[in-house]
Amino acid sequence: MPDITTEADIKTLVDGFYARALADPLLKPVFVDFAHIDLSHHLPQLYDFWSGILLGTSRYRGFPMRQHFPLPLTIDHFGRWLELFHETVDAHFEGPTADTAKRHSLHVGRVFAGRLGLLE
């Protein structure tokens, strides 16, 4: 299995994760019913975010916490997000950059959950 090395790999990762998340009974209501996520706008931002983390590009501009504050999230949502993200990485990739993606997702999850007051 290949490692994450290209923009196409980033797209595979993000698209694969969102396919899982939007089919998930816990996460789908947050994305679809509450946030009314516009994938045509959201996915390119996530491609840029993960490309910056994993490939060293610098296209991402934004403050992701702002969009997440109003969402009805619990620690269970973050646990499921991480589980699906790691499953997606493992389904498509292996290697040092794939490992970095999983490590960074843990960091992102902890930061978001902490700032939303969900960690003790």
CSV table of N, CA and C in Angstrom, one decimal:
chain,number,residue,atom,x,y,z
A,1,MET,N,0.8,-1.2,0.0
A,1,MET,CA,0.0,0.0,0.0
A,1,MET,C,0.9,1.2,0.0
A,2,PRO,N,0.5,2.3,-0.7
A,2,PRO,CA,1.4,3.5,-0.8
A,2,PRO,C,1.2,4.4,0.4
A,3,ASP,N,2.2,5.3,0.6
A,3,ASP,CA,2.1,6.3,1.6
A,3,ASP,C,1.4,7.5,0.9
A,4,ILE,N,1.1,8.5,1.7
A,4,ILE,CA,0.5,9.8,1.3
A,4,ILE,C,1.6,10.6,0.8
A,5,THR,N,1.6,10.9,-0.6
A,5,THR,CA,2.7,11.7,-1.1
A,5,THR,C,2.3,12.7,-2.1
A,6,THR,N,1.0,12.7,-2.5
A,6,THR,CA,0.6,13.6,-3.6
A,6,THR,C,-0.7,14.3,-3.2
A,7,GLU,N,-1.1,15.4,-3.9
A,7,GLU,CA,-2.4,16.0,-3.7
A,7,GLU,C,-3.5,15.1,-4.0
A,8,ALA,N,-3.3,14.2,-5.0
A,8,ALA,CA,-4.4,13.2,-5.2
A,8,ALA,C,-4.6,12.3,-4.0
A,9,ASP,N,-3.5,12.0,-3.3
A,9,ASP,CA,-3.6,11.2,-2.1
A,9,ASP,C,-4.4,11.9,-1.0
A,10,ILE,N,-4.1,13.2,-0.9
A,10,ILE,CA,-4.9,14.1,0.1
A,10,ILE,C,-6.4,14.0,-0.3
A,11,LYS,N,-6.7,14.1,-1.5
A,11,LYS,CA,-8.1,14.1,-2.0
A,11,LYS,C,-8.7,12.7,-1.6
A,12,THR,N,-8.0,11.7,-1.9
A,12,THR,CA,-8.5,10.3,-1.5
A,12,THR,C,-8.8,10.2,0.0
A,13,LEU,N,-7.9,10.7,0.8
A,13,LEU,CA,-8.0,10.7,2.2
A,13,LEU,C,-9.3,11.5,2.7
A,14,VAL,N,-9.4,12.7,2.2
A,14,VAL,CA,-10.5,13.6,2.7
A,14,VAL,C,-11.8,13.1,2.1
A,15,ASP,N,-11.8,12.8,0.8
A,15,ASP,CA,-13.1,12.3,0.3
A,15,ASP,C,-13.5,11.0,0.9
A,16,GLY,N,-12.5,10.1,1.1
A,16,GLY,CA,-12.9,8.8,1.8
A,16,GLY,C,-13.4,9.0,3.2
A,17,PHE,N,-12.8,9.9,3.9
A,17,PHE,CA,-13.3,10.2,5.3
A,17,PHE,C,-14.7,10.7,5.2
A,18,TYR,N,-14.9,11.7,4.4
A,18,TYR,CA,-16.3,12.3,4.4
A,18,TYR,C,-17.3,11.3,3.9
A,19,ALA,N,-17.0,10.4,3.0
A,19,ALA,CA,-17.9,9.4,2.6
A,19,ALA,C,-18.3,8.5,3.8
A,20,ARG,N,-17.4,8.2,4.7
A,20,ARG,CA,-17.7,7.5,5.9
A,20,ARG,C,-18.5,8.3,6.9
A,21,ALA,N,-18.0,9.5,7.1
A,21,ALA,CA,-18.6,10.4,8.1
A,21,ALA,C,-20.1,10.7,7.7
A,22,LEU,N,-20.4,10.9,6.5
A,22,LEU,CA,-21.7,11.3,6.1
A,22,LEU,C,-22.6,10.1,6.0
A,23,ALA,N,-22.1,8.9,6.2
A,23,ALA,CA,-22.9,7.7,6.3
A,23,ALA,C,-23.0,7.2,7.7
A,24,ASP,N,-22.3,7.9,8.6
A,24,ASP,CA,-22.3,7.4,10.0
A,24,ASP,C,-23.5,7.9,10.8
A,25,PRO,N,-24.1,7.1,11.5
A,25,PRO,CA,-25.3,7.5,12.3
A,25,PRO,C,-25.1,8.6,13.3
A,26,LEU,N,-23.9,8.6,13.9
A,26,LEU,CA,-23.6,9.6,14.9
A,26,LEU,C,-23.1,11.0,14.3
A,27,LEU,N,-22.3,10.9,13.2
A,27,LEU,CA,-21.8,12.1,12.7
A,27,LEU,C,-22.6,12.8,11.6
A,28,LYS,N,-23.4,12.0,10.8
A,28,LYS,CA,-24.2,12.5,9.8
A,28,LYS,C,-25.1,13.6,10.2
A,29,PRO,N,-25.9,13.4,11.3
A,29,PRO,CA,-26.8,14.5,11.8
A,29,PRO,C,-26.1,15.8,12.0
A,30,VAL,N,-24.8,15.8,12.5
A,30,VAL,CA,-24.1,17.1,12.8
A,30,VAL,C,-23.8,17.7,11.5
A,31,PHE,N,-23.2,17.0,10.5
A,31,PHE,CA,-22.8,17.5,9.2
A,31,PHE,C,-24.0,18.0,8.4
A,32,VAL,N,-25.0,17.1,8.3
A,32,VAL,CA,-26.1,17.3,7.4
A,32,VAL,C,-27.3,18.1,8.0
A,33,ASP,N,-27.8,17.7,9.1
A,33,ASP,CA,-29.0,18.3,9.7
A,33,ASP,C,-28.7,19.6,10.4
A,34,PHE,N,-27.6,19.7,11.2
A,34,PHE,CA,-27.3,20.9,11.9
A,34,PHE,C,-26.4,21.9,11.2
A,35,ALA,N,-25.3,21.4,10.7
A,35,ALA,CA,-24.3,22.3,10.0
A,35,ALA,C,-24.7,22.6,8.5
A,36,HIS,N,-25.5,21.8,7.9
A,36,HIS,CA,-25.9,21.9,6.5
A,36,HIS,C,-24.7,22.1,5.7
A,37,ILE,N,-23.7,21.2,5.9
A,37,ILE,CA,-22.4,21.4,5.3
A,37,ILE,C,-22.5,21.4,3.7
A,38,ASP,N,-21.8,22.4,3.2
A,38,ASP,CA,-21.7,22.5,1.7
A,38,ASP,C,-20.3,21.9,1.3
A,39,LEU,N,-20.4,20.7,0.8
A,39,LEU,CA,-19.2,20.0,0.5
A,39,LEU,C,-18.4,20.7,-0.6
A,40,SER,N,-19.0,21.4,-1.5
A,40,SER,CA,-18.3,22.0,-2.6
A,40,SER,C,-17.4,23.1,-2.0
A,41,HIS,N,-17.7,23.7,-0.9
A,41,HIS,CA,-16.9,24.7,-0.2
A,41,HIS,C,-16.0,24.1,0.8
A,42,HIS,N,-16.5,23.1,1.6
A,42,HIS,CA,-15.8,22.5,2.7
A,42,HIS,C,-14.6,21.6,2.3
A,43,LEU,N,-14.8,20.8,1.3
A,43,LEU,CA,-13.8,19.8,0.9
A,43,LEU,C,-12.5,20.5,0.4
A,44,PRO,N,-12.6,21.5,-0.5
A,44,PRO,CA,-11.3,22.2,-0.9
A,44,PRO,C,-10.6,22.8,0.3
A,45,GLN,N,-11.3,23.3,1.3
A,45,GLN,CA,-10.6,23.8,2.5
A,45,GLN,C,-9.8,22.7,3.2
A,46,LEU,N,-10.5,21.5,3.3
A,46,LEU,CA,-9.9,20.4,4.0
A,46,LEU,C,-8.7,19.8,3.1
A,47,TYR,N,-8.8,19.8,1.8
A,47,TYR,CA,-7.7,19.4,1.0
A,47,TYR,C,-6.5,20.3,1.3
A,48,ASP,N,-6.7,21.6,1.4
A,48,ASP,CA,-5.6,22.6,1.7
A,48,ASP,C,-5.1,22.4,3.1
A,49,PHE,N,-6.0,22.2,4.1
A,49,PHE,CA,-5.6,21.9,5.5
A,49,PHE,C,-4.6,20.7,5.6
A,50,TRP,N,-5.1,19.6,5.1
A,50,TRP,CA,-4.3,18.4,5.2
A,50,TRP,C,-3.1,18.4,4.3
A,51,SER,N,-3.2,19.1,3.1
A,51,SER,CA,-2.0,19.2,2.3
A,51,SER,C,-0.9,20.0,3.0
A,52,GLY,N,-1.3,21.0,3.8
A,52,GLY,CA,-0.3,21.8,4.5
A,52,GLY,C,0.3,20.9,5.6
A,53,ILE,N,-0.5,20.1,6.3
A,53,ILE,CA,0.1,19.3,7.4
A,53,ILE,C,1.0,18.2,6.8
A,54,LEU,N,0.5,17.5,5.8
A,54,LEU,CA,1.2,16.3,5.3
A,54,LEU,C,2.2,16.5,4.2
A,55,LEU,N,2.0,17.5,3.4
A,55,LEU,CA,2.9,17.8,2.2
A,55,LEU,C,3.6,19.1,2.3
A,56,GLY,N,3.4,19.9,3.4
A,56,GLY,CA,4.1,21.1,3.6
A,56,GLY,C,3.7,22.3,2.7
A,57,THR,N,2.5,22.2,2.1
A,57,THR,CA,2.0,23.3,1.3
A,57,THR,C,1.5,24.4,2.3
A,58,SER,N,1.2,25.6,1.7
A,58,SER,CA,0.8,26.6,2.6
A,58,SER,C,-0.4,27.4,2.1
A,59,ARG,N,-1.3,26.6,1.5
A,59,ARG,CA,-2.5,27.2,0.9
A,59,ARG,C,-3.6,27.4,1.9
A,60,TYR,N,-3.7,26.7,3.0
A,60,TYR,CA,-4.8,26.8,3.9
A,60,TYR,C,-4.8,28.1,4.6
A,61,ARG,N,-6.0,28.7,4.6
A,61,ARG,CA,-6.3,30.0,5.3
A,61,ARG,C,-7.6,29.8,6.0
A,62,GLY,N,-7.5,30.1,7.3
A,62,GLY,CA,-8.8,29.9,8.0
A,62,GLY,C,-8.6,29.7,9.5
A,63,PHE,N,-9.7,29.8,10.2
A,63,PHE,CA,-9.7,29.5,11.7
A,63,PHE,C,-10.8,28.5,11.9
A,64,PRO,N,-10.4,27.2,11.9
A,64,PRO,CA,-11.4,26.1,11.9
A,64,PRO,C,-12.2,26.1,13.1
A,65,MET,N,-11.7,26.5,14.3
A,65,MET,CA,-12.5,26.5,15.5
A,65,MET,C,-13.8,27.3,15.4
A,66,ARG,N,-13.8,28.4,14.7
A,66,ARG,CA,-14.9,29.3,14.6
A,66,ARG,C,-16.2,28.5,14.1
A,67,GLN,N,-16.0,27.7,13.1
A,67,GLN,CA,-17.1,27.0,12.5
A,67,GLN,C,-17.6,25.9,13.4
A,68,HIS,N,-16.8,25.4,14.4
A,68,HIS,CA,-17.2,24.3,15.2
A,68,HIS,C,-17.8,24.7,16.5
A,69,PHE,N,-17.6,25.9,17.0
A,69,PHE,CA,-18.2,26.3,18.3
A,69,PHE,C,-19.7,26.1,18.4
A,70,PRO,N,-20.5,26.4,17.3
A,70,PRO,CA,-21.9,26.3,17.5
A,70,PRO,C,-22.5,24.9,17.3
A,71,LEU,N,-21.6,23.9,17.0
A,71,LEU,CA,-22.1,22.6,16.7
A,71,LEU,C,-22.4,21.8,18.0
A,72,PRO,N,-23.4,21.0,18.0
A,72,PRO,CA,-23.8,20.2,19.2
A,72,PRO,C,-22.9,19.0,19.3
A,73,LEU,N,-21.7,19.2,19.7
A,73,LEU,CA,-20.7,18.1,19.7
A,73,LEU,C,-20.5,17.6,21.1
A,74,THR,N,-20.2,16.3,21.2
A,74,THR,CA,-19.8,15.6,22.5
A,74,THR,C,-18.5,15.0,22.3
A,75,ILE,N,-17.9,14.5,23.3
A,75,ILE,CA,-16.6,13.7,23.2
A,75,ILE,C,-16.8,12.5,22.4
A,76,ASP,N,-18.0,11.9,22.4
A,76,ASP,CA,-18.3,10.8,21.5
A,76,ASP,C,-18.1,11.1,20.0
A,77,HIS,N,-18.5,12.3,19.6
A,77,HIS,CA,-18.4,12.7,18.2
A,77,HIS,C,-16.9,12.7,17.9
A,78,PHE,N,-16.0,13.2,18.8
A,78,PHE,CA,-14.6,13.3,18.5
A,78,PHE,C,-14.0,11.9,18.4
A,79,GLY,N,-14.4,11.0,19.3
A,79,GLY,CA,-14.0,9.6,19.3
A,79,GLY,C,-14.3,9.0,18.0
A,80,ARG,N,-15.5,9.2,17.5
A,80,ARG,CA,-16.0,8.5,16.3
A,80,ARG,C,-15.3,9.2,15.1
A,81,TRP,N,-15.1,10.5,15.1
A,81,TRP,CA,-14.3,11.2,14.0
A,81,TRP,C,-12.9,10.6,13.9
A,82,LEU,N,-12.3,10.4,15.0
A,82,LEU,CA,-10.9,9.9,15.0
A,82,LEU,C,-10.9,8.4,14.5
A,83,GLU,N,-11.9,7.6,14.9
A,83,GLU,CA,-12.0,6.2,14.5
A,83,GLU,C,-12.2,6.2,13.0
A,84,LEU,N,-13.1,6.9,12.4
A,84,LEU,CA,-13.3,6.9,11.0
A,84,LEU,C,-12.1,7.5,10.2
A,85,PHE,N,-11.5,8.5,10.7
A,85,PHE,CA,-10.3,9.1,10.1
A,85,PHE,C,-9.2,8.0,10.0
A,86,HIS,N,-8.9,7.4,11.1
A,86,HIS,CA,-7.9,6.4,11.1
A,86,HIS,C,-8.2,5.2,10.2
A,87,GLU,N,-9.5,4.8,10.2
A,87,GLU,CA,-9.9,3.7,9.3
A,87,GLU,C,-9.7,4.1,7.9
A,88,THR,N,-10.0,5.3,7.6
A,88,THR,CA,-9.8,5.8,6.2
A,88,THR,C,-8.3,5.8,5.8
A,89,VAL,N,-7.5,6.3,6.7
A,89,VAL,CA,-6.0,6.3,6.4
A,89,VAL,C,-5.6,4.9,6.2
A,90,ASP,N,-5.9,4.0,7.1
A,90,ASP,CA,-5.5,2.6,7.0
A,90,ASP,C,-6.0,1.8,5.8
A,91,ALA,N,-7.2,2.2,5.3
A,91,ALA,CA,-7.8,1.6,4.2
A,91,ALA,C,-7.0,1.9,2.9
A,92,HIS,N,-6.3,3.1,2.9
A,92,HIS,CA,-5.7,3.5,1.6
A,92,HIS,C,-4.2,3.7,1.7
A,93,PHE,N,-3.6,3.8,2.9
A,93,PHE,CA,-2.2,4.2,2.9
A,93,PHE,C,-1.5,3.5,4.1
A,94,GLU,N,-0.2,3.5,3.9
A,94,GLU,CA,0.7,3.1,5.0
A,94,GLU,C,2.1,3.7,4.8
A,95,GLY,N,2.7,4.1,5.9
A,95,GLY,CA,4.0,4.7,5.8
A,95,GLY,C,4.1,5.8,6.8
A,96,PRO,N,5.3,6.5,6.7
A,96,PRO,CA,5.5,7.6,7.7
A,96,PRO,C,4.5,8.8,7.6
A,97,THR,N,4.1,9.1,6.4
A,97,THR,CA,3.2,10.3,6.3
A,97,THR,C,1.8,9.8,6.7
A,98,ALA,N,1.4,8.6,6.4
A,98,ALA,CA,0.1,8.1,6.9
A,98,ALA,C,0.1,8.1,8.4
A,99,ASP,N,1.2,7.7,9.0
A,99,ASP,CA,1.3,7.7,10.5
A,99,ASP,C,1.2,9.2,11.0
A,100,THR,N,1.8,10.1,10.3
A,100,THR,CA,1.7,11.5,10.7
A,100,THR,C,0.3,12.0,10.6
A,101,ALA,N,-0.4,11.6,9.6
A,101,ALA,CA,-1.9,11.9,9.5
A,101,ALA,C,-2.6,11.5,10.7
A,102,LYS,N,-2.4,10.3,11.1
A,102,LYS,CA,-3.1,9.7,12.3
A,102,LYS,C,-2.7,10.5,13.6
A,103,ARG,N,-1.4,10.7,13.7
A,103,ARG,CA,-0.9,11.4,14.9
A,103,ARG,C,-1.5,12.8,14.9
A,104,HIS,N,-1.5,13.5,13.8
A,104,HIS,CA,-2.0,14.9,13.8
A,104,HIS,C,-3.5,14.9,14.0
A,105,SER,N,-4.2,13.9,13.5
A,105,SER,CA,-5.7,13.9,13.8
A,105,SER,C,-5.9,13.8,15.3
A,106,LEU,N,-5.1,13.0,16.0
A,106,LEU,CA,-5.3,13.0,17.5
A,106,LEU,C,-5.1,14.3,18.1
A,107,HIS,N,-4.0,15.0,17.6
A,107,HIS,CA,-3.8,16.4,18.1
A,107,HIS,C,-4.9,17.3,17.8
A,108,VAL,N,-5.4,17.3,16.6
A,108,VAL,CA,-6.6,18.2,16.2
A,108,VAL,C,-7.8,17.8,17.0
A,109,GLY,N,-8.1,16.5,17.2
A,109,GLY,CA,-9.2,16.1,18.0
A,109,GLY,C,-9.1,16.6,19.5
A,110,ARG,N,-7.9,16.5,20.0
A,110,ARG,CA,-7.7,16.9,21.4
A,110,ARG,C,-7.8,18.4,21.6
A,111,VAL,N,-7.3,19.2,20.6
A,111,VAL,CA,-7.4,20.6,20.7
A,111,VAL,C,-8.8,21.1,20.5
A,112,PHE,N,-9.5,20.5,19.5
A,112,PHE,CA,-10.9,20.9,19.4
A,112,PHE,C,-11.7,20.6,20.6
A,113,ALA,N,-11.6,19.3,21.1
A,113,ALA,CA,-12.4,18.9,22.2
A,113,ALA,C,-12.1,19.7,23.4
A,114,GLY,N,-10.8,20.1,23.6
A,114,GLY,CA,-10.4,20.9,24.7
A,114,GLY,C,-11.0,22.3,24.7
A,115,ARG,N,-10.9,22.9,23.5
A,115,ARG,CA,-11.4,24.3,23.4
A,115,ARG,C,-12.9,24.3,23.4
A,116,LEU,N,-13.6,23.2,23.1
A,116,LEU,CA,-15.0,23.2,23.2
A,116,LEU,C,-15.5,22.8,24.6
A,117,GLY,N,-14.5,22.6,25.5
A,117,GLY,CA,-14.8,22.3,26.9
A,117,GLY,C,-15.3,20.8,27.1
A,118,LEU,N,-14.8,19.9,26.3
A,118,LEU,CA,-15.3,18.5,26.3
A,118,LEU,C,-14.3,17.6,27.1
A,119,LEU,N,-13.1,18.1,27.4
A,119,LEU,CA,-12.1,17.3,28.1
A,119,LEU,C,-12.1,17.7,29.6
A,120,GLU,N,-11.8,16.8,30.4
A,120,GLU,CA,-11.7,17.1,31.9
A,120,GLU,C,-10.3,17.6,32.2
